CSV table of C-alpha atoms in Angstrom, one decimal:
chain,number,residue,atom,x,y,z
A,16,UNK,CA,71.2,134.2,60.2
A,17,UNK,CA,68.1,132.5,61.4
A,18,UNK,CA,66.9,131.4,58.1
A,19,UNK,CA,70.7,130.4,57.5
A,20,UNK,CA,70.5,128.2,60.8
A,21,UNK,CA,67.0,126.5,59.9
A,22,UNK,CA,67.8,125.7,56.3
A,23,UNK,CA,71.4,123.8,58.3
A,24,UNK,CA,68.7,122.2,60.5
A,25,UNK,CA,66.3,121.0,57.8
A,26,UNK,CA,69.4,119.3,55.6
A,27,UNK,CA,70.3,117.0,58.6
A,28,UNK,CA,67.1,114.7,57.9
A,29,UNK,CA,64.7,113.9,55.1
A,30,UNK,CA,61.5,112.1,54.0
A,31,UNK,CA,60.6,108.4,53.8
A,32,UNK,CA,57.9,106.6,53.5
A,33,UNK,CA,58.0,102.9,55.5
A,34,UNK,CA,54.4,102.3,55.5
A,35,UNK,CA,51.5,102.4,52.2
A,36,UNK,CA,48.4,101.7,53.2
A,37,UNK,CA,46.3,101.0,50.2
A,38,UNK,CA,42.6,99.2,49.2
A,39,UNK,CA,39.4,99.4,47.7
A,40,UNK,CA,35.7,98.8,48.2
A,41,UNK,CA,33.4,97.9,45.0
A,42,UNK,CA,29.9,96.6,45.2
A,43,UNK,CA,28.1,96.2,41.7
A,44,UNK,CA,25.9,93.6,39.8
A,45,UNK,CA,27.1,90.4,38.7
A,46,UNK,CA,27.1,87.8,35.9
A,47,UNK,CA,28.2,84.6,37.1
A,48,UNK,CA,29.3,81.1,36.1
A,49,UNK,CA,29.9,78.3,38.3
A,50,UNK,CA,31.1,74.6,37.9
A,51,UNK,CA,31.1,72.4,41.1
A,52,UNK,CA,31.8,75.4,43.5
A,53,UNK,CA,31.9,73.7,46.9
A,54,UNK,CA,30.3,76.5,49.2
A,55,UNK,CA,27.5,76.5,47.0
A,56,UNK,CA,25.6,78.6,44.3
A,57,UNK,CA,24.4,78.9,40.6
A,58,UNK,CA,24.7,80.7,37.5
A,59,UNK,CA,22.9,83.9,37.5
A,60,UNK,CA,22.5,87.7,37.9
A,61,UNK,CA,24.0,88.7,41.3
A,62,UNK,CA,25.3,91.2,43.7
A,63,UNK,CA,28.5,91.4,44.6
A,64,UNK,CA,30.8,92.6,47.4
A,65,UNK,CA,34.5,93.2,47.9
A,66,UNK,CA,36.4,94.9,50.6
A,67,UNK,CA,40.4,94.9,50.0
A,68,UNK,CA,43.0,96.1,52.5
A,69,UNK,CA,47.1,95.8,52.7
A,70,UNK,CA,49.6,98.2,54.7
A,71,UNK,CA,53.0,97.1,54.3
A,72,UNK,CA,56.2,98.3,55.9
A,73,UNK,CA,59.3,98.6,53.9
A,74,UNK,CA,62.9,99.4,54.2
A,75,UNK,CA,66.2,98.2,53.1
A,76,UNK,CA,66.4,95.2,55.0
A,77,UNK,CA,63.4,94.3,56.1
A,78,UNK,CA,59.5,94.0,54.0
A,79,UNK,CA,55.7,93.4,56.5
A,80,UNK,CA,53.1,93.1,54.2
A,81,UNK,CA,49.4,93.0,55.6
A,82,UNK,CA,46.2,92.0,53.5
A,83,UNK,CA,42.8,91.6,54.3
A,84,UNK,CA,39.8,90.5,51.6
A,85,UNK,CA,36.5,90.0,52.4
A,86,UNK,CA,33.5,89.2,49.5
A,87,UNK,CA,30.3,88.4,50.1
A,88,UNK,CA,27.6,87.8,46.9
A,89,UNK,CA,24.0,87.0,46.6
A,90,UNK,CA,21.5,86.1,44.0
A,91,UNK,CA,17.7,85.6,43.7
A,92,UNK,CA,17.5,83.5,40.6
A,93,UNK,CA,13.8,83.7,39.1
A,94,UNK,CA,11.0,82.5,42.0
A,95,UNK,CA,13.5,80.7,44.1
A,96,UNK,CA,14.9,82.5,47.4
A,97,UNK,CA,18.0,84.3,48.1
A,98,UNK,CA,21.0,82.2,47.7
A,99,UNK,CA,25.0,82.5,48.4
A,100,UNK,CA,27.4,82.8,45.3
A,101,UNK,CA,30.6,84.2,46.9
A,102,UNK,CA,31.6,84.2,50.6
A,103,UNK,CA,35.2,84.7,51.3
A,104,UNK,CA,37.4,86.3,54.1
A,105,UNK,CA,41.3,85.9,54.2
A,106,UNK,CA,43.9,87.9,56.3
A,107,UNK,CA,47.5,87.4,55.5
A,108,UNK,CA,50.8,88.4,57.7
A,109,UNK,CA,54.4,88.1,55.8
A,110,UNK,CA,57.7,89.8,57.4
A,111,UNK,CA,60.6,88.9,55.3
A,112,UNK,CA,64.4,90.0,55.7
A,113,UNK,CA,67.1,90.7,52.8
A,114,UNK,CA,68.9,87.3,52.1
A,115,UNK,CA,70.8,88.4,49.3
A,116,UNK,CA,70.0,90.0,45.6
A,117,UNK,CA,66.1,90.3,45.2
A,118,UNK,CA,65.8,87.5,47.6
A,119,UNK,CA,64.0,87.6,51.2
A,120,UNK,CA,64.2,85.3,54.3
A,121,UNK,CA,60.4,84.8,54.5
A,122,UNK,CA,57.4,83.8,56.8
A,123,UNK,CA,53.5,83.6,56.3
A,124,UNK,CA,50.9,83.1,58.1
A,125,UNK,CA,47.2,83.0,55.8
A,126,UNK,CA,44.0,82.3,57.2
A,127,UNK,CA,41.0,81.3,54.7
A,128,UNK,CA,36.8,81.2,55.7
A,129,UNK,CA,33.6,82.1,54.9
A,130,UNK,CA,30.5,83.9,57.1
A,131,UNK,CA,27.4,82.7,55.9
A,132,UNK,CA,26.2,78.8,55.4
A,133,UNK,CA,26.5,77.2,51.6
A,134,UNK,CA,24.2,75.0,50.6
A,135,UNK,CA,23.4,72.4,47.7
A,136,UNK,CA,20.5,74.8,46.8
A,137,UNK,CA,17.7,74.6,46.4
A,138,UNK,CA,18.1,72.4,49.5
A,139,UNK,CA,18.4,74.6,52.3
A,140,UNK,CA,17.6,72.3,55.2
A,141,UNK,CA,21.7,71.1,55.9
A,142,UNK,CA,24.6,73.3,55.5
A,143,UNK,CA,27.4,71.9,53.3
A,144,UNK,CA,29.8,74.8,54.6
A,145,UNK,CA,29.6,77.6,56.9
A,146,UNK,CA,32.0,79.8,59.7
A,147,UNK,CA,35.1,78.1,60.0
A,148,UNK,CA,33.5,75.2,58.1
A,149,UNK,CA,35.9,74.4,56.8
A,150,UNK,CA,39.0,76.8,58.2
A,151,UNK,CA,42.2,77.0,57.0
A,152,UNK,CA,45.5,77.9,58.3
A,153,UNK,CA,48.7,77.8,56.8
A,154,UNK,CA,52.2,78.7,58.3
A,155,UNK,CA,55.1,79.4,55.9
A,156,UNK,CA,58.5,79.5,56.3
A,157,UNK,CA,60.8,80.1,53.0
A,158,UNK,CA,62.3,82.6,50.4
A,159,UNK,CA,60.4,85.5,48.9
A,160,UNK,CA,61.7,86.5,45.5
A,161,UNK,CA,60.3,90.0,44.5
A,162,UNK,CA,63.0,91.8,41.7
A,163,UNK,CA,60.1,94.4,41.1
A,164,UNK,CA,56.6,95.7,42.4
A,165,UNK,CA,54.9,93.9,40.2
A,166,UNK,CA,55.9,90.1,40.9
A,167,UNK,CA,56.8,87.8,44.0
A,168,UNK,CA,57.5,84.5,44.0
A,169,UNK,CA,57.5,82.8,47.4
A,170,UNK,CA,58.8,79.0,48.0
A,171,UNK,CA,58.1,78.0,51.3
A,172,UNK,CA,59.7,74.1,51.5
A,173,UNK,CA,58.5,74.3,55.2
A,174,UNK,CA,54.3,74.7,55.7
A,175,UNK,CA,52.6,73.6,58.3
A,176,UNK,CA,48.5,73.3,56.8
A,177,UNK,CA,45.2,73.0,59.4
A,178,UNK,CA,42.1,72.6,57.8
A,179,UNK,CA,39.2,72.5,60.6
A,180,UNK,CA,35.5,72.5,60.9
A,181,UNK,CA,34.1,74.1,63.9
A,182,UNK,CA,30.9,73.0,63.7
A,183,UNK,CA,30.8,69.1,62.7
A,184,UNK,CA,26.7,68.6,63.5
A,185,UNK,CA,25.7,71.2,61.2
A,186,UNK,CA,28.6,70.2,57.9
A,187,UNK,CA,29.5,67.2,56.9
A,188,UNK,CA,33.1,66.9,57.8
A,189,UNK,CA,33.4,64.5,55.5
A,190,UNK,CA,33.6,66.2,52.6
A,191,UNK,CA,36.7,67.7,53.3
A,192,UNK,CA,38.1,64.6,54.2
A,193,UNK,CA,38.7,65.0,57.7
A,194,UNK,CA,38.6,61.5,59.7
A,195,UNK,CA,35.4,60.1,62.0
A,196,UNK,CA,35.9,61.1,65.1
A,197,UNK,CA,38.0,64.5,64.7
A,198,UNK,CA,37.4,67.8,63.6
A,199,UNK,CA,40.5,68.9,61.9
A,200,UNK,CA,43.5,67.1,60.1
A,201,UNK,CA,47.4,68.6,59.7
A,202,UNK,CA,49.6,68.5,57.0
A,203,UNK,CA,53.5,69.0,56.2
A,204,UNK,CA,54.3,70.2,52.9
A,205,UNK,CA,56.2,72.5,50.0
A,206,UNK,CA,53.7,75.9,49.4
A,207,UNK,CA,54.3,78.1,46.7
A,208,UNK,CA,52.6,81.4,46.1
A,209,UNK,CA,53.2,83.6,43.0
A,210,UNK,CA,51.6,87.0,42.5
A,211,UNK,CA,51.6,89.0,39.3
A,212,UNK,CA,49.7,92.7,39.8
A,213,UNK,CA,50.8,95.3,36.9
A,214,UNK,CA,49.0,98.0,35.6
A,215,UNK,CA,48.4,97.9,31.9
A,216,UNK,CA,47.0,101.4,31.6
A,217,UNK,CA,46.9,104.2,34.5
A,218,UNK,CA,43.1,102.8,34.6
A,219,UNK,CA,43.3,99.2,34.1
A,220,UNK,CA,44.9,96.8,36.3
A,221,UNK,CA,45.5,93.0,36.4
A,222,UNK,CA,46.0,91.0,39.0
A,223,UNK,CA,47.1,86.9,39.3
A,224,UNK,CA,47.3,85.2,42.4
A,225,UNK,CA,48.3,81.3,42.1
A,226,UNK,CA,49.0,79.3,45.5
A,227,UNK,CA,49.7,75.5,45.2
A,228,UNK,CA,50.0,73.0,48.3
A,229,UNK,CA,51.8,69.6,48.0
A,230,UNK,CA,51.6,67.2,50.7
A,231,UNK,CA,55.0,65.4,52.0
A,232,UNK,CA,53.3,62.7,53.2
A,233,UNK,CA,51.3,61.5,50.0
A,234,UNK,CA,53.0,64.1,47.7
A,235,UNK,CA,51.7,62.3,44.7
A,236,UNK,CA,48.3,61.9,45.8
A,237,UNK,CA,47.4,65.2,47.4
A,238,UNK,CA,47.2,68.4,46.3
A,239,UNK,CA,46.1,72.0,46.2
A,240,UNK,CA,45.3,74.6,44.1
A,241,UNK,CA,44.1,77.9,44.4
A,242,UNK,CA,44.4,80.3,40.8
A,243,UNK,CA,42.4,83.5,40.7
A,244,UNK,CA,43.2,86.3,37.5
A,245,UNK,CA,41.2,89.5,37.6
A,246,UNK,CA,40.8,92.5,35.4
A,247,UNK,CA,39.6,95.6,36.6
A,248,UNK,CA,38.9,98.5,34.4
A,249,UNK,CA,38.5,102.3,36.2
A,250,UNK,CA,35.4,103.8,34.1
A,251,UNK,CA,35.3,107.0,35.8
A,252,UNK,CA,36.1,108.3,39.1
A,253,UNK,CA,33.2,106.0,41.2
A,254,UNK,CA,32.3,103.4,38.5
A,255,UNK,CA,34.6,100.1,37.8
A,256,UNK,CA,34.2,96.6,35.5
A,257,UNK,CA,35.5,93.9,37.1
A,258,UNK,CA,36.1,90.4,35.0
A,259,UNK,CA,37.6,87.5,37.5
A,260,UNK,CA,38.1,84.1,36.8
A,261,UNK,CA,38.8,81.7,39.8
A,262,UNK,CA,39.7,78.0,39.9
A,263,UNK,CA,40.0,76.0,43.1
A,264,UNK,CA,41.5,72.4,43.0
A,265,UNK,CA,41.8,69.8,46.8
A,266,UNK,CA,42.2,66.6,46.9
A,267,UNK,CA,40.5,66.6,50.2
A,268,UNK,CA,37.1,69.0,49.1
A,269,UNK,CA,35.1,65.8,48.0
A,270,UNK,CA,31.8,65.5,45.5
A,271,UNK,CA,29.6,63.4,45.0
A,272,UNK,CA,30.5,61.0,41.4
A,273,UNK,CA,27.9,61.0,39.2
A,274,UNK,CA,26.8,58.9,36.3
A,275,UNK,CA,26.5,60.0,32.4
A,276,UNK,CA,22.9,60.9,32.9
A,277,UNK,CA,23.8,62.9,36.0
A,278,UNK,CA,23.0,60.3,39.1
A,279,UNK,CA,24.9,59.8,42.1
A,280,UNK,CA,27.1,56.4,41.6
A,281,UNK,CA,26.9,54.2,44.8
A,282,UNK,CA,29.3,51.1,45.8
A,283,UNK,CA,28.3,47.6,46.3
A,284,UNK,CA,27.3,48.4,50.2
A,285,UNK,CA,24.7,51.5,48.4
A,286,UNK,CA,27.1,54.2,49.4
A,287,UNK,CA,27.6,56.9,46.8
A,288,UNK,CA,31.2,57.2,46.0
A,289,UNK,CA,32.8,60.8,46.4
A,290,UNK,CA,35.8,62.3,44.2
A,291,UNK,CA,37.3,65.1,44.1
A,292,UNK,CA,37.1,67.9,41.3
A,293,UNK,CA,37.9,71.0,39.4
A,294,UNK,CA,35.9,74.0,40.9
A,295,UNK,CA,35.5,76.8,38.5
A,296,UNK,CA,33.7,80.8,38.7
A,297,UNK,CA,33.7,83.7,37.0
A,298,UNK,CA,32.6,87.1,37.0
A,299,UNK,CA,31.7,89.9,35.5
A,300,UNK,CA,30.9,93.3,37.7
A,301,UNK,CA,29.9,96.8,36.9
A,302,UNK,CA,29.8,98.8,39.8
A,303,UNK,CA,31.1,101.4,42.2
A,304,UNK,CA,34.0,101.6,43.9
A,305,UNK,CA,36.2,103.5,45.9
A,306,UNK,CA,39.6,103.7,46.3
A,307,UNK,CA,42.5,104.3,49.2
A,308,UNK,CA,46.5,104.7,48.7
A,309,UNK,CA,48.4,106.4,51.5
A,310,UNK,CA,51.7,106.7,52.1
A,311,UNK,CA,52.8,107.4,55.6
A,312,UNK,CA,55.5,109.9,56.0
A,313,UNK,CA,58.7,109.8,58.4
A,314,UNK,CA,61.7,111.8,58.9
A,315,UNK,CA,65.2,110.1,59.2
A,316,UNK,CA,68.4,112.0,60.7
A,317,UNK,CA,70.9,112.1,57.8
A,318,UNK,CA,74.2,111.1,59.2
């Protein structure tokens, strides 16, 4: 009778997981490529960094999904001193509820910095970027398509944008276009973020991320783009390849223009001219890594 009453007991609830908690830590040696990468840096052979984080909440009506990335890279190209090819740290907040078919009532908030100073090596003597210089901060409000869990689609008509520069002695806040006299500059516009993450073999996975920013107020004139695609490969239990390609295009992120033979191009008053243009990196990383993927457990009453 007893065994009778607890098996009774045992079917009025069961099992669910609302929370996965999931990342990865690799550090390895890299092969680099770099074209007019605004926080500074060079081709050459590297070290490289990356922490990843998410823990998201899930039920039938409602999806939280936390992430955190941080990567932080180095190189010491022939006699010349230690210099900065990656520095990156975002956190991202979305809670969406069910709208209707695959589709979510959605809000975001993303912030984007670095932690060390860039420079124009090998000048070291004025930061061209650094700790919140520049920050940005972008508020979302939209729909969230997701029809599987390998794609999302998110159309946010309604995003507020800060970019900021804490520091304005040390960087130049004119190269990100912000105005004499102020330290930040806000912006209306329509965000878009797709993500694409699917694995093609249970040891290889690929991963696109794609985030584009169109300003109301000069929407023909100003815009953002942020695409990053990477490959990573599972060796053996510890050891990982990782192949990422990143391009990064702003209207505002401003260079200097420069002649056929590679000279700055200066107005009629002697000032060179800025413009902005396509940034471009990729990598290639061998190294270890280590993984995480939790699920954490809950009981519901069964009615």
């Amino acid at each position: 009778r007893s065994n009778t009453s607890l098996e009774k007991l045992k079917k009025k609830y069961h099992p669910y997981t609302p929370w996965n908690i999931s990342g990865n830590a690799t550090t390895g040696f890299t092969q680099t490529y770099l074209s007019n990468w605004k926080k500074g840096g060079k081709s050459a052979v590297s070290t490289l960094i990356v922490l990843k984080g998410a823990a998201n909440y899930s039920s039938t009506r409602y999806k939280w999904e936390n992430s955190a990335e941080f990567r932080n890279g180095w190189i010491k190209p022939g006699e010349e001193k230690i210099q900065k090819n990656d520095d990156k740290f975002e956190i991202t907040s979305r809670f969406g509820i069910t709208a209707f078919q695959k589709w979510y009532y959605s809000t975001e908030a993303d912030l984007e910095t670095q932690f060390f100073n860039g420079y124009a090596y090998p000048n070291v003597t004025k930061p061209i970027s650094g700790y919140l210089a520049p920050g940005k901060f972008l508020f979302k409000i939209g729909l969230d398509y997701k029809p599987n869990k390998t794609f999302s689609l998110f159309i946010s008509p309604l995003t507020s944008k800060l970019v900021f520069v804490r520091d304005t002695l040390k960087v130049d806040k004119a190269n990100f276009k912000i105005s004499p006299g102020k330290s930040s500059y806000w912006e209306p516009g329509l965000n878009t973020d797709l993500l694409f993450k699917k694995n093609l073999t249970a040891d290889m996975t690929l991963e696109t991320k794609y985030k584009m920013f169109i300003n109301y107020l000069k929407p023909f004139k100003e815009i953002d783009i942020n695409w990053e695609t990477t490959l990573q490969a599972k060796l053996n239990k510890y050891i990982s390849m990782q192949v990422m390609a990143h391009a990064i295009y702003d209207s505002k992120v401003l260079f200097d223009k420069l002649d056929k033979d590679g000279k700055p191009v200066k107005d009629a008053s002697g000032k060179t001219i800025k413009e902005p243009k396509l940034q471009f990196r990729e990598f290639f990383t061998i190294g270890f890594i280590y993984w995480v993927n939790k699920k954490v457990v809950r009981a519901r009453a069964v009615n």
